[in-house]
PDB file of C-alpha atoms in Angstrom:
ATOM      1  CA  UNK A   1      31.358 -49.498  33.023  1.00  0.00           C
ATOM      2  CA  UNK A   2      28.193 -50.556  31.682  1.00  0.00           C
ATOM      3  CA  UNK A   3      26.366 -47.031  32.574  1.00  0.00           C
ATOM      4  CA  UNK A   4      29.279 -44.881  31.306  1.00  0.00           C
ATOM      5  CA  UNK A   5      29.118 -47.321  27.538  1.00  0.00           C
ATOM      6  CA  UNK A   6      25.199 -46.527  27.791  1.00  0.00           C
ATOM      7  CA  UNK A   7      25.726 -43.425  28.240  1.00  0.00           C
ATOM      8  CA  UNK A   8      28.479 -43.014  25.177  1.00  0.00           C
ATOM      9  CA  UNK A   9      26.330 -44.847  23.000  1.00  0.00           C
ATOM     10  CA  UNK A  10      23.199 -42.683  23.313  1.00  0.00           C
ATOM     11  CA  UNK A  11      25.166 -39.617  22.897  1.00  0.00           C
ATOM     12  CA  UNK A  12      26.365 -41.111  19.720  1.00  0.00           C
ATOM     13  CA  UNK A  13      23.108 -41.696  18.932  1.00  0.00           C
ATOM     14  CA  UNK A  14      22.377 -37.963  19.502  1.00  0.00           C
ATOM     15  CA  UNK A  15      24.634 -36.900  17.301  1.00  0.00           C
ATOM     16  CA  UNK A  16      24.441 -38.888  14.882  1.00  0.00           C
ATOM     17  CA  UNK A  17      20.227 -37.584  14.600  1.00  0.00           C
ATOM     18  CA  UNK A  18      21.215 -33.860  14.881  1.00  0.00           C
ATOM     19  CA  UNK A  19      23.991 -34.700  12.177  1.00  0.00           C
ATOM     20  CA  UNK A  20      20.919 -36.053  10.111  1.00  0.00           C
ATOM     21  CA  UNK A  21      18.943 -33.397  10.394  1.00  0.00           C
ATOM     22  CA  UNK A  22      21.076 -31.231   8.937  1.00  0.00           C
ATOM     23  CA  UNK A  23      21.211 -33.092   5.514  1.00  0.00           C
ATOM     24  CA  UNK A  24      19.295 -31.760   2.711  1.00  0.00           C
ATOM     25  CA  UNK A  25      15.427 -33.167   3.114  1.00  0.00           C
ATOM     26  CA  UNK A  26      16.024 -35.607  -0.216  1.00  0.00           C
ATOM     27  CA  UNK A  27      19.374 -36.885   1.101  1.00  0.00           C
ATOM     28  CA  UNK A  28      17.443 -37.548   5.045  1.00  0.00           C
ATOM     29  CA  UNK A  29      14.752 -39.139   3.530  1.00  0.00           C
ATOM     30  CA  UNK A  30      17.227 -41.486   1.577  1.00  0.00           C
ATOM     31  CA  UNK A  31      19.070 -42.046   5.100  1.00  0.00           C
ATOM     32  CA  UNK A  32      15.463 -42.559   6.928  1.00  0.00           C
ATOM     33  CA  UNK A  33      15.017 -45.565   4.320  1.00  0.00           C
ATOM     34  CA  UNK A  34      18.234 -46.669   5.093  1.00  0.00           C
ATOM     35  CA  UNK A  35      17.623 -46.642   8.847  1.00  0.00           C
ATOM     36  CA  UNK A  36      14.134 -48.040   8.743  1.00  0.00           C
ATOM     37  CA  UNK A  37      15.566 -51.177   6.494  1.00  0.00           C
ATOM     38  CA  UNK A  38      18.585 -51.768   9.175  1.00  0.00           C
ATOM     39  CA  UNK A  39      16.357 -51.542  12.238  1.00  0.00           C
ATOM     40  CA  UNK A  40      13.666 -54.114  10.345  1.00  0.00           C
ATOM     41  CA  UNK A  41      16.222 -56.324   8.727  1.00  0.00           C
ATOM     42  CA  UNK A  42      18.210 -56.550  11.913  1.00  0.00           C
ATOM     43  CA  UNK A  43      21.544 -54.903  10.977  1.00  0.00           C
ATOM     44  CA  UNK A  44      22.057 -53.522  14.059  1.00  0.00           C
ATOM     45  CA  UNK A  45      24.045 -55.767  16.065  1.00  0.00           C
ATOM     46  CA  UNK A  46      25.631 -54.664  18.966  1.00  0.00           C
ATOM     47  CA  UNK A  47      25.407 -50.786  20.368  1.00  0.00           C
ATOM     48  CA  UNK A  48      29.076 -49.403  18.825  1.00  0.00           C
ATOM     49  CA  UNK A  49      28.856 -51.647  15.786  1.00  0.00           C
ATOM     50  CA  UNK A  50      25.327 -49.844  14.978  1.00  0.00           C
ATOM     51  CA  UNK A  51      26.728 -46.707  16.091  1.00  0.00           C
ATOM     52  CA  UNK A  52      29.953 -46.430  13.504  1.00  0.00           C
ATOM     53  CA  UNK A  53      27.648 -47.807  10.701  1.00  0.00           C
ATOM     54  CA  UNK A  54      25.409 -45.012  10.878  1.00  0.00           C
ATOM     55  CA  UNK A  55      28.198 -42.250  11.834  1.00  0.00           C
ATOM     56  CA  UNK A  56      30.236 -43.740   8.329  1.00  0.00           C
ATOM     57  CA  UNK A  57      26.217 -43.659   6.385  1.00  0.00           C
ATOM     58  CA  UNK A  58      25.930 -40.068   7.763  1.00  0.00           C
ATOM     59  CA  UNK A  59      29.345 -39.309   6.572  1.00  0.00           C
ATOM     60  CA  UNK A  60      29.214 -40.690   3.179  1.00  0.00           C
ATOM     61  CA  UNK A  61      25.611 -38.481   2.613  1.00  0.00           C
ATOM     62  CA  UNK A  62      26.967 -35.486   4.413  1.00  0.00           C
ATOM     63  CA  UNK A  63      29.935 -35.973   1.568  1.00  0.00           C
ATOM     64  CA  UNK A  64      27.369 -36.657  -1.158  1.00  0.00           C
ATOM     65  CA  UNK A  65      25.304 -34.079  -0.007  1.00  0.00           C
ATOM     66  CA  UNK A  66      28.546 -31.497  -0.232  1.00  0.00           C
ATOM     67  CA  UNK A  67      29.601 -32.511  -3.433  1.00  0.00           C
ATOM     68  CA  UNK A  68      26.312 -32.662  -5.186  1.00  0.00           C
ATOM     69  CA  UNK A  69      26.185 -35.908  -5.493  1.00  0.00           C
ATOM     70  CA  UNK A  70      23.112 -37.700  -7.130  1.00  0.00           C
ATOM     71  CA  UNK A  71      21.391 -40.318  -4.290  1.00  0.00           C
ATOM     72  CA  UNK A  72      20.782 -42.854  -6.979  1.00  0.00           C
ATOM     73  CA  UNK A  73      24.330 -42.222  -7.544  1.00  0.00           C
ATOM     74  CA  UNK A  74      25.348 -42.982  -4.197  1.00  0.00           C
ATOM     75  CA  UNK A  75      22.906 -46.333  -3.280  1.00  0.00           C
ATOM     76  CA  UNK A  76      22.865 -47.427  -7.218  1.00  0.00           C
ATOM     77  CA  UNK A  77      19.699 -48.730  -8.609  1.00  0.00           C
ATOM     78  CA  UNK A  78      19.166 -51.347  -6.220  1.00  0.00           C
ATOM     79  CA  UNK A  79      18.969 -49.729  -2.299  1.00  0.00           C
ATOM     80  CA  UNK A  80      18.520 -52.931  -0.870  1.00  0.00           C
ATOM     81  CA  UNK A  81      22.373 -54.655  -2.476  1.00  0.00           C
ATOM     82  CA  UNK A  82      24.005 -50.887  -1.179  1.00  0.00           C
ATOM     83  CA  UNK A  83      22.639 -51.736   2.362  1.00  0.00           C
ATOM     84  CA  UNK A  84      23.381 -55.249   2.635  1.00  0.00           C
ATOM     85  CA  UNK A  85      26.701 -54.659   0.652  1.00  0.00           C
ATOM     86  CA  UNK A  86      27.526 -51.743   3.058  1.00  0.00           C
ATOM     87  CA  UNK A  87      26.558 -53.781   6.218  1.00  0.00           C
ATOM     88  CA  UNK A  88      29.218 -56.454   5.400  1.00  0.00           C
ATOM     89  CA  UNK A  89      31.739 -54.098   6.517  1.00  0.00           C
ATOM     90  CA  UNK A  90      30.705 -53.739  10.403  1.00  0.00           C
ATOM     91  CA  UNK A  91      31.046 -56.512  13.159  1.00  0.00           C
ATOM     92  CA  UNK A  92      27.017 -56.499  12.798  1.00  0.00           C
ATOM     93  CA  UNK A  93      27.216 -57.546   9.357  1.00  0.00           C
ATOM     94  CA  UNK A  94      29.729 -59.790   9.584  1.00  0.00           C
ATOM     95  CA  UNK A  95      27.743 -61.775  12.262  1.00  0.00           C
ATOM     96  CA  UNK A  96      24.464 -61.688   9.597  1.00  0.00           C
ATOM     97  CA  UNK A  97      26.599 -63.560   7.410  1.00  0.00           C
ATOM     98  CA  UNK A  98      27.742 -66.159   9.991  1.00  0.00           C
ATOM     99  CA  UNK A  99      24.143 -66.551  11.223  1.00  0.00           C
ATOM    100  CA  UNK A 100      23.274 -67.366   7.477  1.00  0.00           C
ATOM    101  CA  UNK A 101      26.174 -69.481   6.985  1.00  0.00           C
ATOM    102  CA  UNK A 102      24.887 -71.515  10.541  1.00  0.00           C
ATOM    103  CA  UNK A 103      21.045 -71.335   9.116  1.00  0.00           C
ATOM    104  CA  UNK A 104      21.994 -73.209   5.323  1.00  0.00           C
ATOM    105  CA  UNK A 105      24.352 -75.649   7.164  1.00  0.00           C
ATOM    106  CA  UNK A 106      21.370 -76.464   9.497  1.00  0.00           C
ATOM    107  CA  UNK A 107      18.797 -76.714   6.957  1.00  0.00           C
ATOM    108  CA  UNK A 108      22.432 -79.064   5.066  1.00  0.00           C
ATOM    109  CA  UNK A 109      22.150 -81.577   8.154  1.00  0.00           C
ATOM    110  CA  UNK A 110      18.542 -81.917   8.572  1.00  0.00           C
ATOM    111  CA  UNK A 111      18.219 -83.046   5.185  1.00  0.00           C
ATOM    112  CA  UNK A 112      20.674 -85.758   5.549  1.00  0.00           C
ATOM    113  CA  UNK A 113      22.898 -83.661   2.617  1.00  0.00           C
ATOM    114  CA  UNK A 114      26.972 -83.002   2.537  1.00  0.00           C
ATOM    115  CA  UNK A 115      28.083 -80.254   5.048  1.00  0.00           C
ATOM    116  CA  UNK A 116      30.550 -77.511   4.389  1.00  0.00           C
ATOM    117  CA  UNK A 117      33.149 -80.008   4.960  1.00  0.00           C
ATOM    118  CA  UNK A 118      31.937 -82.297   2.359  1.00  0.00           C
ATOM    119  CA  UNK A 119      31.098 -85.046   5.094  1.00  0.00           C
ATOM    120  CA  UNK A 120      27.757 -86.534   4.973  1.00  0.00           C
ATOM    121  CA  UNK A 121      25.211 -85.481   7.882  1.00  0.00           C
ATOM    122  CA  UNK A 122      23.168 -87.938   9.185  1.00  0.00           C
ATOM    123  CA  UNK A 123      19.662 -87.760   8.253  1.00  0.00           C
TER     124      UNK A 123
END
């Protein structure tokens, strides 16, 4: 099971770089930021949650791409709120928001202040 899901993912992965490499060279360097940012920022997660993201980002520029569509446009004038905006909607980026959820509450109890709950932590 685990070598045939290996396998799967990496031929994914495959296609998802020949898919690429087909874009226009503007609208592949836009998705090369986008990578770079995800693999630095840690928006990967786990293999098929990485995998959809960037088969739906190579989608959305392959669209874009089609229909002329500007890149600033597509990503707005801020890249990095697209990316962390468009993360939020895979597993991956759902468990970046949990992980920063566990991080303030933490940093909450270790200074003695109110958790979530609104019960004092001890300090």
């Amino acid at each position: 099971m685990f070598i045939s899901k290996l396998i799967g993912e990496k031929k994914r992965w495959r296609q998802y770089k020949a898919r690429k490499a087909q874009l226009p060279p503007n609208y592949r360097a836009a998705i090369d930021g986008i990578e770079r940012y995800l693999m630095y920022a840690g928006g990967g997660g786990d293999g098929s949650g990485w995998a959809t993201m960037l088969e739906d980002l190579v989608d959305l520029f392959e669209q874009s791409a089609a229909d002329g569509t500007p890149i600033r446009a597509i990503v707005g004038d801020d890249p990095v709120e697209f990316v962390e905006e468009f993360v939020q909607n895979y597993p991956a980026g759902q468990w970046r928001v949990r992980e920063q959820n566990r991080l303030n509450d933490a940093i909450r109890r270790a200074a003695g202040e109110q958790d979530a709950g609104g019960a004092e932590t001890a300090r």
